[in-house]
Coordinates of C-alpha atoms and ligand atoms in Angstrom, one line a residue:
M1 CA 3.1 139.2 -25.5
S2 CA 3.7 141.9 -28.2
Q3 CA 4.9 145.2 -26.8
A4 CA 2.3 147.9 -26.1
R5 CA 3.0 151.5 -26.9
L6 CA 2.4 154.6 -24.9
P7 CA 1.2 157.8 -26.6
P8 CA 3.8 160.6 -26.9
C9 CA 3.3 163.8 -25.0
I10 CA 2.6 165.7 -28.3
P11 CA 2.0 164.4 -31.8
L12 CA 5.2 163.2 -33.5
P13 CA 7.0 163.3 -35.8
L14 CA 8.0 167.0 -35.7
E15 CA 8.4 168.9 -38.9
H16 CA 12.1 168.8 -40.0
K17 CA 12.9 172.5 -39.7
L18 CA 11.2 172.9 -36.4
L19 CA 12.9 169.8 -35.0
V20 CA 16.4 171.0 -36.1
T21 CA 15.8 174.5 -34.5
V22 CA 14.4 173.1 -31.3
I23 CA 17.3 170.5 -31.0
E24 CA 19.8 173.5 -31.3
K25 CA 17.9 175.3 -28.4
A26 CA 17.9 172.1 -26.3
K27 CA 21.5 171.5 -26.8
D28 CA 22.5 174.9 -25.6
W29 CA 20.1 174.7 -22.7
A30 CA 21.7 171.4 -21.7
L31 CA 25.3 172.7 -22.0
M32 CA 24.5 175.9 -20.1
H33 CA 22.7 174.0 -17.2
G34 CA 25.2 171.1 -16.7
V35 CA 23.3 168.4 -18.6
G36 CA 26.8 167.2 -19.5
M37 CA 29.5 164.8 -19.4
R38 CA 33.2 164.7 -20.2
D39 CA 34.1 163.5 -23.6
K40 CA 35.6 160.0 -23.4
K41 CA 37.3 160.1 -26.7
H42 CA 39.0 163.5 -26.3
F43 CA 39.1 164.0 -22.6
T44 CA 39.9 167.4 -21.3
K45 CA 38.9 169.0 -18.0
D46 CA 38.4 172.3 -19.9
S47 CA 35.0 171.4 -21.4
I48 CA 32.0 169.2 -21.2
Q49 CA 29.8 168.0 -23.9
I50 CA 26.1 167.3 -23.8
A51 CA 24.9 164.2 -22.0
P52 CA 22.7 162.1 -24.3
F53 CA 19.1 163.1 -23.8
V54 CA 15.6 162.5 -25.0
L55 CA 14.2 165.7 -26.6
L56 CA 10.6 165.5 -25.3
P57 CA 9.7 164.0 -21.9
S58 CA 8.7 160.3 -22.2
P59 CA 5.2 159.2 -21.2
F60 CA 4.9 157.2 -17.9
P61 CA 1.7 156.2 -16.3
S62 CA 1.0 158.5 -13.3
T63 CA -0.4 155.6 -11.1
E64 CA 2.8 153.6 -11.5
F65 CA 4.9 156.6 -11.0
N66 CA 3.1 157.4 -7.8
K67 CA 3.2 153.8 -6.6
A68 CA 7.1 153.8 -7.0
V69 CA 7.3 157.1 -5.2
E70 CA 5.2 155.8 -2.3
L71 CA 7.1 152.5 -1.9
Q72 CA 10.4 154.1 -1.6
P73 CA 10.5 154.7 2.1
V74 CA 9.2 151.1 2.5
L75 CA 12.0 149.8 0.4
N76 CA 14.6 152.0 2.2
E77 CA 13.5 150.5 5.5
L78 CA 13.5 146.9 4.1
M79 CA 17.1 147.3 2.8
H80 CA 18.2 148.8 6.0
K81 CA 16.8 145.9 8.0
V82 CA 18.4 143.4 5.5
A83 CA 21.8 145.1 5.9
H84 CA 21.6 144.8 9.7
D85 CA 20.6 141.1 9.6
V86 CA 23.9 139.3 10.0
E87 CA 22.5 135.8 9.7
F88 CA 20.4 136.7 6.6
L89 CA 23.4 138.3 4.7
E90 CA 25.6 135.4 5.6
H91 CA 23.2 132.8 4.5
T92 CA 22.2 134.6 1.4
L93 CA 25.7 135.3 0.2
Q94 CA 27.6 132.2 1.2
N95 CA 27.5 130.3 -2.1
A96 CA 28.2 133.4 -4.2
L97 CA 31.2 134.3 -1.9
Q98 CA 32.9 130.9 -2.8
V99 CA 33.2 132.0 -6.5
D100 CA 33.0 135.7 -6.6
E101 CA 36.1 137.4 -5.4
F102 CA 34.9 140.9 -5.4
T103 CA 31.9 140.2 -3.2
A104 CA 34.1 138.0 -1.0
N105 CA 36.5 141.0 -0.5
L106 CA 33.7 143.3 0.5
Y107 CA 32.4 140.5 2.9
D108 CA 35.8 140.1 4.4
I109 CA 35.9 143.7 5.4
W110 CA 32.4 143.4 6.9
I111 CA 33.7 140.3 9.0
K112 CA 36.8 142.3 10.1
V113 CA 35.0 145.3 11.3
R114 CA 32.4 143.4 13.1
E115 CA 35.0 141.3 14.9
E116 CA 36.9 144.4 15.9
G117 CA 33.7 146.1 17.0
I118 CA 31.7 148.5 14.8
T119 CA 33.1 152.1 15.4
Q120 CA 30.4 154.0 13.7
S121 CA 26.9 152.4 13.9
I122 CA 25.2 155.1 11.7
S123 CA 24.9 154.4 8.0
L124 CA 23.8 156.8 5.3
G125 CA 21.9 155.4 2.4
L126 CA 21.4 157.3 -0.8
F127 CA 19.5 154.6 -2.6
R128 CA 17.9 154.3 -6.0
S129 CA 15.2 151.7 -6.8
D130 CA 15.0 151.1 -10.6
Y131 CA 11.9 150.0 -12.6
L132 CA 10.8 149.0 -16.0
M133 CA 7.1 148.7 -16.8
Q134 CA 6.0 145.2 -17.7
C135 CA 3.6 145.0 -20.6
T136 CA 0.3 143.7 -19.4
E137 CA -3.1 145.1 -19.9
A138 CA -2.3 147.5 -17.0
N139 CA 1.4 148.1 -17.6
T140 CA 2.6 147.6 -14.0
I141 CA 6.1 148.6 -12.7
K142 CA 8.6 145.8 -12.0
Q143 CA 11.8 146.4 -10.0
V144 CA 15.0 146.0 -12.1
E145 CA 17.3 146.4 -9.2
F146 CA 18.0 148.4 -6.0
N147 CA 21.1 150.4 -5.9
T148 CA 22.8 151.1 -2.6
I149 CA 26.1 152.5 -3.8
A150 CA 26.9 155.5 -6.2
S151 CA 23.3 155.8 -7.3
S152 CA 23.8 158.4 -10.0
F153 CA 22.1 161.0 -12.1
G154 CA 20.0 162.4 -9.2
A155 CA 21.8 165.7 -9.8
I156 CA 21.6 166.1 -13.6
T157 CA 18.1 164.8 -13.8
S158 CA 16.9 167.3 -11.3
N159 CA 17.5 170.0 -14.0
L160 CA 15.8 168.0 -16.7
P161 CA 12.1 168.9 -16.1
A162 CA 13.1 172.5 -16.5
M163 CA 14.7 171.6 -19.8
S164 CA 11.7 169.6 -21.0
R165 CA 9.4 172.5 -19.8
Y166 CA 11.4 174.9 -22.0
I167 CA 11.2 172.7 -25.0
L168 CA 7.5 172.1 -24.7
R169 CA 7.0 175.8 -24.5
Q170 CA 9.2 176.4 -27.5
L171 CA 6.9 173.9 -29.4
G172 CA 3.8 175.8 -28.2
H173 CA 2.7 173.2 -25.7
G174 CA 3.4 175.1 -22.5
D175 CA 0.0 174.0 -21.2
L176 CA 1.4 170.4 -20.8
I177 CA 4.0 171.2 -18.3
K178 CA 1.8 170.6 -15.4
K179 CA 2.1 166.9 -16.3
M180 CA 5.7 166.9 -15.4
P181 CA 6.5 166.2 -11.8
E182 CA 9.1 168.3 -10.0
N183 CA 12.3 166.5 -9.2
G184 CA 14.0 167.4 -5.9
A185 CA 16.5 164.5 -6.1
L186 CA 19.7 166.8 -5.9
S187 CA 18.5 168.8 -2.9
G188 CA 17.1 165.7 -1.2
L189 CA 20.2 163.6 -1.6
C190 CA 22.4 166.5 -0.3
S191 CA 20.1 167.1 2.6
G192 CA 20.9 163.4 3.5
I193 CA 24.6 164.0 3.4
I194 CA 24.3 167.2 5.4
E195 CA 22.1 165.5 8.0
A196 CA 24.8 162.8 8.4
Y197 CA 27.5 165.4 8.7
D198 CA 25.5 167.0 11.5
L199 CA 25.0 163.7 13.3
F200 CA 28.7 163.3 13.3
G201 CA 28.8 166.5 15.3
V202 CA 32.4 167.7 15.0
A203 CA 32.7 171.4 13.8
S204 CA 36.0 171.0 12.1
A205 CA 35.1 167.9 10.2
I206 CA 35.1 167.5 6.4
I207 CA 33.4 165.3 3.8
I208 CA 35.1 163.0 1.3
F209 CA 33.7 162.1 -2.0
V210 CA 35.4 158.9 -3.3
V211 CA 35.8 159.2 -7.0
E212 CA 37.2 157.4 -10.0
E213 CA 40.6 158.1 -11.4
V214 CA 38.9 160.0 -14.2
S215 CA 35.3 161.2 -13.7
Y216 CA 33.4 161.4 -16.9
N217 CA 30.1 162.0 -15.2
I218 CA 31.5 165.1 -13.5
C219 CA 28.4 167.3 -13.6
D220 CA 26.4 164.7 -11.7
Q221 CA 29.0 164.7 -8.9
R222 CA 30.0 168.3 -8.8
F223 CA 26.3 169.5 -8.5
H224 CA 26.3 167.7 -5.1
E225 CA 29.3 169.6 -4.0
F226 CA 27.9 172.9 -5.2
E227 CA 24.6 172.3 -3.5
I228 CA 26.2 171.4 -0.2
S229 CA 28.4 174.3 -0.3
E230 CA 25.5 176.6 -1.1
K231 CA 23.4 175.2 1.7
R232 CA 26.3 174.9 4.2
P233 CA 29.1 177.2 3.6
D234 CA 31.0 175.7 6.6
I235 CA 31.4 172.3 5.1
M236 CA 34.4 171.4 3.0
I237 CA 34.4 168.6 0.5
H238 CA 37.4 166.8 -0.8
R239 CA 37.4 164.5 -3.9
K240 CA 39.8 161.5 -3.4
T241 CA 40.4 158.3 -5.3
L242 CA 40.7 155.1 -3.2
N243 CA 44.4 155.2 -3.9
E244 CA 44.6 158.8 -2.6
L245 CA 42.7 157.7 0.4
Y246 CA 45.2 155.1 1.0
E247 CA 48.1 157.6 0.6
E248 CA 46.6 160.6 2.5
T249 CA 44.5 159.5 5.3
T250 CA 45.1 158.1 8.8
V251 CA 43.0 156.8 11.6
N252 CA 43.8 158.5 15.0
D253 CA 43.4 157.0 18.5
K254 CA 39.8 158.1 18.6
K255 CA 39.2 156.1 15.4
Q256 CA 38.7 159.3 13.5
L257 CA 39.6 159.2 9.8
I258 CA 42.0 162.1 9.3
L259 CA 42.7 164.0 6.1
E260 CA 45.0 167.1 6.1
G261 CA 44.6 167.2 9.9
R262 CA 40.8 167.3 10.0
P263 CA 38.4 164.5 10.9
V264 CA 36.2 163.1 8.2
A265 CA 32.5 163.2 9.0
V266 CA 31.1 161.4 5.9
V267 CA 32.7 159.3 3.1
Y268 CA 30.4 159.3 0.0
Y269 CA 31.4 156.6 -2.6
R270 CA 30.9 157.5 -6.2
S271 CA 33.4 154.8 -6.9
G272 CA 34.2 151.5 -5.4
Y273 CA 31.3 149.4 -6.8
E274 CA 33.2 147.4 -9.4
P275 CA 36.5 145.3 -9.4
S276 CA 38.3 147.6 -11.8
Q277 CA 38.1 150.4 -9.2
Y278 CA 40.3 148.2 -6.9
P279 CA 43.4 147.6 -9.1
S280 CA 45.7 146.7 -6.2
S281 CA 45.6 145.8 -2.5
R282 CA 46.0 149.5 -1.7
E283 CA 42.4 150.3 -2.7
W284 CA 41.0 147.5 -0.6
D285 CA 43.2 148.6 2.4
A286 CA 41.8 152.2 2.0
R287 CA 38.2 150.8 2.0
L288 CA 39.0 148.8 5.2
R289 CA 40.5 151.8 6.8
V290 CA 37.5 153.9 6.1
E291 CA 35.2 151.1 7.3
R292 CA 37.2 150.8 10.5
S293 CA 36.8 154.6 11.3
S294 CA 34.2 156.7 12.8
A295 CA 33.4 158.4 9.5
I296 CA 29.7 157.8 8.4
K297 CA 29.9 155.8 5.3
C298 CA 27.6 156.2 2.3
P299 CA 27.1 153.3 1.9
S300 CA 28.5 151.3 4.9
I301 CA 29.9 147.9 3.8
Q302 CA 26.6 146.1 4.9
Y303 CA 24.5 148.5 2.8
Q304 CA 26.7 147.7 -0.2
L305 CA 26.3 143.9 0.5
A306 CA 22.5 144.3 0.8
G307 CA 22.5 145.8 -2.6
T308 CA 23.8 142.7 -4.4
K309 CA 21.6 140.9 -6.9
K310 CA 21.8 137.7 -4.7
V311 CA 19.9 139.7 -1.9
Q312 CA 17.4 140.9 -4.4
Q313 CA 16.7 137.4 -5.7
T314 CA 16.5 136.0 -2.1
L315 CA 14.0 138.7 -1.1
A316 CA 11.7 137.5 -3.7
S317 CA 11.7 133.9 -2.4
P318 CA 8.6 132.7 -0.5
G319 CA 8.3 133.9 3.0
V320 CA 11.4 136.2 3.1
L321 CA 9.6 139.5 2.7
E322 CA 7.2 138.4 5.4
K323 CA 10.2 137.8 7.7
F324 CA 11.3 141.4 7.3
M325 CA 7.9 143.1 6.9
G326 CA 5.2 141.0 8.3
G327 CA 2.3 139.9 6.1
G328 CA 0.2 143.0 5.5
A329 CA -0.9 145.0 2.6
T330 CA 2.4 146.8 2.2
T331 CA 4.3 143.5 2.0
A332 CA 1.9 142.5 -0.8
S333 CA 2.6 145.7 -2.7
V334 CA 6.4 145.1 -2.4
R335 CA 5.9 141.5 -3.7
D336 CA 3.8 143.0 -6.6
I337 CA 6.9 144.9 -7.9
F338 CA 9.1 141.8 -8.0
T339 CA 9.3 139.8 -11.3
G340 CA 10.5 136.2 -11.4
L341 CA 13.8 135.9 -9.7
Y342 CA 15.6 132.5 -9.4
S343 CA 18.7 131.2 -7.5
L344 CA 21.1 129.1 -9.4
D345 CA 22.5 127.3 -6.3
F346 CA 23.1 123.6 -6.5
D347 CA 19.8 122.3 -5.3
E348 CA 16.5 121.2 -6.6
S349 CA 15.2 124.8 -7.3
G350 CA 18.5 125.8 -8.9
E351 CA 18.3 122.8 -11.3
R352 CA 14.7 123.7 -12.1
A353 CA 15.8 127.4 -12.9
V354 CA 18.6 126.2 -15.2
D355 CA 16.2 123.9 -17.1
M356 CA 13.6 126.6 -17.4
A357 CA 16.2 129.1 -18.8
L358 CA 17.6 126.5 -21.3
A359 CA 14.2 125.9 -22.5
D360 CA 13.4 129.5 -23.3
A361 CA 16.5 131.7 -22.8
E362 CA 14.9 134.7 -24.5
R363 CA 12.6 135.0 -21.5
F364 CA 15.4 135.6 -19.0
V365 CA 18.4 137.8 -18.0
L366 CA 21.4 136.2 -16.2
K367 CA 23.0 138.5 -13.7
P368 CA 26.4 138.3 -11.8
Q369 CA 27.0 140.1 -8.5
R370 CA 28.0 143.3 -10.3
E371 CA 27.1 147.0 -10.6
G372 CA 27.6 149.6 -13.1
G373 CA 26.1 148.2 -16.3
G374 CA 27.4 145.8 -19.0
N375 CA 27.7 142.7 -17.0
N376 CA 24.3 140.9 -17.6
L377 CA 23.7 138.3 -20.2
Y378 CA 20.7 138.1 -22.5
G379 CA 19.0 135.7 -24.8
A380 CA 21.5 133.4 -26.5
E381 CA 24.2 134.4 -24.1
V382 CA 22.1 133.1 -21.2
R383 CA 21.9 129.7 -22.9
E384 CA 25.5 129.6 -23.7
A385 CA 26.6 130.7 -20.2
L386 CA 24.3 128.1 -18.5
L387 CA 25.5 125.3 -20.8
R388 CA 29.1 126.2 -19.9
M389 CA 28.5 126.6 -16.1
R390 CA 25.8 124.0 -15.5
H391 CA 28.2 121.8 -13.6
S392 CA 30.6 124.5 -12.3
R393 CA 30.3 126.2 -9.0
E394 CA 30.6 129.5 -10.8
R395 CA 26.9 129.5 -11.5
A396 CA 26.1 130.3 -7.9
A397 CA 27.5 133.7 -8.5
Y398 CA 24.7 134.5 -10.9
I399 CA 20.9 134.9 -10.5
L400 CA 18.3 134.3 -13.1
M401 CA 15.7 137.0 -13.7
E402 CA 12.7 137.2 -15.9
R403 CA 13.2 139.5 -18.7
I404 CA 10.8 142.6 -18.4
L405 CA 9.2 143.6 -21.6
P406 CA 8.4 147.4 -21.3
P407 CA 5.9 149.3 -23.5
L408 CA 7.4 151.3 -26.4
V409 CA 7.5 155.0 -26.6
S410 CA 8.5 157.2 -29.7
G411 CA 11.2 159.8 -29.3
Y412 CA 14.2 161.6 -30.5
V413 CA 17.5 160.9 -28.7
V414 CA 19.9 163.8 -29.0
R415 CA 23.6 162.5 -28.7
P416 CA 26.8 164.5 -28.8
G417 CA 28.4 164.3 -32.2
A418 CA 25.5 162.5 -33.8
P419 CA 23.7 163.9 -37.0
V420 CA 20.8 166.3 -36.5
P421 CA 18.0 165.7 -36.5
P422 CA 18.1 162.1 -35.2
P423 CA 15.5 159.6 -36.4
L424 CA 12.3 159.2 -34.6
T425 CA 12.9 155.9 -32.8
D426 CA 11.2 153.2 -30.6
L427 CA 12.4 153.7 -27.0
V428 CA 11.8 152.2 -23.6
S429 CA 12.1 154.0 -20.3
E430 CA 13.5 153.0 -16.9
L431 CA 12.4 154.9 -13.8
G432 CA 14.6 155.3 -10.8
I433 CA 13.3 156.6 -7.5
F434 CA 15.8 158.0 -5.0
G435 CA 15.6 157.5 -1.2
V436 CA 17.5 158.8 1.7
I437 CA 17.9 156.8 4.9
I438 CA 20.0 157.3 8.0
G439 CA 20.1 155.1 10.9
T440 CA 21.7 152.4 13.2
K441 CA 20.6 148.9 13.7
E442 CA 18.3 150.0 16.4
K443 CA 16.9 153.3 15.2
I444 CA 16.1 154.9 11.9
F445 CA 16.6 158.7 12.2
S446 CA 15.4 159.7 8.7
N447 CA 13.7 157.9 5.9
R448 CA 12.3 159.6 2.8
Q449 CA 11.8 159.5 -0.9
V450 CA 13.5 162.5 -2.4
G451 CA 13.2 162.4 -6.3
H452 CA 13.5 160.5 -9.5
M453 CA 15.3 159.9 -12.7
L454 CA 14.1 158.6 -16.0
R455 CA 16.7 156.9 -18.4
T456 CA 15.5 155.9 -21.8
K457 CA 17.2 153.6 -24.4
L458 CA 16.6 152.3 -27.8
A459 CA 14.0 149.6 -27.6
D460 CA 16.2 146.9 -29.0
A461 CA 19.2 147.6 -26.7
N462 CA 19.6 145.3 -23.8
E463 CA 21.0 147.9 -21.4
G464 CA 20.7 151.6 -21.2
G465 CA 23.6 153.0 -19.1
V466 CA 23.9 156.6 -19.8
A467 CA 27.6 156.8 -18.9
A468 CA 28.2 153.7 -21.0
G469 CA 26.7 155.7 -24.0
L470 CA 23.6 153.5 -24.5
G471 CA 20.9 155.4 -22.6
A472 CA 19.7 158.9 -22.5
L473 CA 18.5 161.2 -19.8
D474 CA 14.9 161.9 -19.8
S475 CA 12.0 163.0 -17.6
P476 CA 8.6 161.6 -17.1
F477 CA 5.4 163.0 -18.7
L478 CA 2.7 161.6 -16.5
L479 CA -0.2 159.9 -18.2
D480 CA -3.6 159.4 -16.6
L481 CA -4.6 156.2 -18.4
Ligands
LIG1 P1 23.6 147.0 -13.0 O1 23.8 146.9 -11.6 O2 24.7 146.7 -13.8 O3 23.0 148.4 -13.4 P2 20.9 146.1 -13.6 O4 20.2 145.0 -12.9 O5 20.4 147.5 -13.3 O6 22.5 146.0 -13.3 O7 20.9 145.9 -15.2 C1 21.4 146.8 -16.2 C2 20.4 147.1 -17.2 O8 19.9 145.9 -17.8 C3 19.1 147.7 -16.7 O9 19.2 149.1 -16.5 C4 18.1 147.3 -17.8 O10 18.2 148.1 -18.8 C5 18.5 145.9 -18.1 N1 17.8 144.9 -17.4 C6 18.2 144.4 -16.1 N2 17.3 143.5 -15.7 C7 16.4 143.4 -16.7 C8 15.2 142.6 -16.8 N3 14.8 141.7 -15.8 N4 14.4 142.8 -17.9 C9 14.8 143.6 -18.8 N5 15.9 144.4 -18.8 C10 16.7 144.2 -17.7
LIG2 MG1 21.3 149.3 -12.9

């Protein structure tokens, strides 16, 4: 099917001089409100540069936006249940574990802490469910993936509607700002961390953010620290790499994780989701130590395992959603957001999936059990990889997903160091909805939707990671179609 096109929020293109002027204003707004990142080429802690952004808010159908918002607590609860279903996770991941060392390492930690007895039964989830719209007559949302670890851009994108409103006013379209939903992601995510901290209930306790060796996406992380400090001046936050955790923490006889003599209430991972973040056994040892301790983990190891692509694919198999959710209308609305997802295990349906993908590779995306962007295969690569792996056990580490073809939108992407003005280009947007959940296997204490992010990329790019330099931050302009 050919790609539909959504109308821009105001008539485009903009006249050259106006465009140049408004981009200059937008860049300054961005820099002065932390819509920024560290420069990867010339890294220095003394400055940030603008994060790539889309000049005007991109159109998104309001019915689909609202649907995603309403579904978030349902999906939070679903993933919480999945994470606490030992048998389901074991069964779902068993083949991938044979060939995927990273997932196997996570899984081993989970086995160890269960055998020893779980010290902290409460998990904190700061989740993000991602969607592309599928071009049909109605343009309905389809889930790309569900993130359970280091779900990013909640902080920066909370600022973006204000930037878009400013730009619209500068262009004489202030009347349109009512079509832009408020975004409370930062405050909502931080309220989750604070709630977990209070559940831990030790006055002298601290919070640790687990970070990369070098944080390029510094604004998005620091805003959480600033927000928590503003709301709760009594809470101290430390930023530590996994290696520093290994060096500097201990676990005491009460199983408390101790840093600089103080117990740790919450460990919030903004790193630890990809193999390169565990360069040696020390990082894995640190992860195990945290998991063994009484600190509340965001995410706990079982939340991270529940966020694997393999789980997503299995949830789309017949009867599985029903097992977790029963068979009502809500279950049907969750099924509705799934696109075709296929296992590549060595069985009859796995063989069928391989044949189907080889026959028309352009229709599919091949995904390993990885997070963080840049790992999936598309089009000709799908075919190549399947031909190579067809008879190898390696293929069980992948899932096959139908490729979603989103409607086009027109826009200007503003990038650091790029010529001004940028060309008017065809773009596609990916919506992320943030959710907070806190609970144990038996009881959910909190479960809510807290905000959104929109990330937009060139229509012909396969992936749109902002940190990877492919996508641009955006905010939705709701269309009543
Ligand atoms: P990661 O965990 O690496 O972020 P994702 O599943 O989110 O993996 O895929 C990365 C990107 O690839 C998405 O943000 C989206 O742009 C693109 N993508 C993933 N799945 C699909 C799909 N089924 N159809 C079209 N694009 C997809
Ligand atoms: Mg993703």
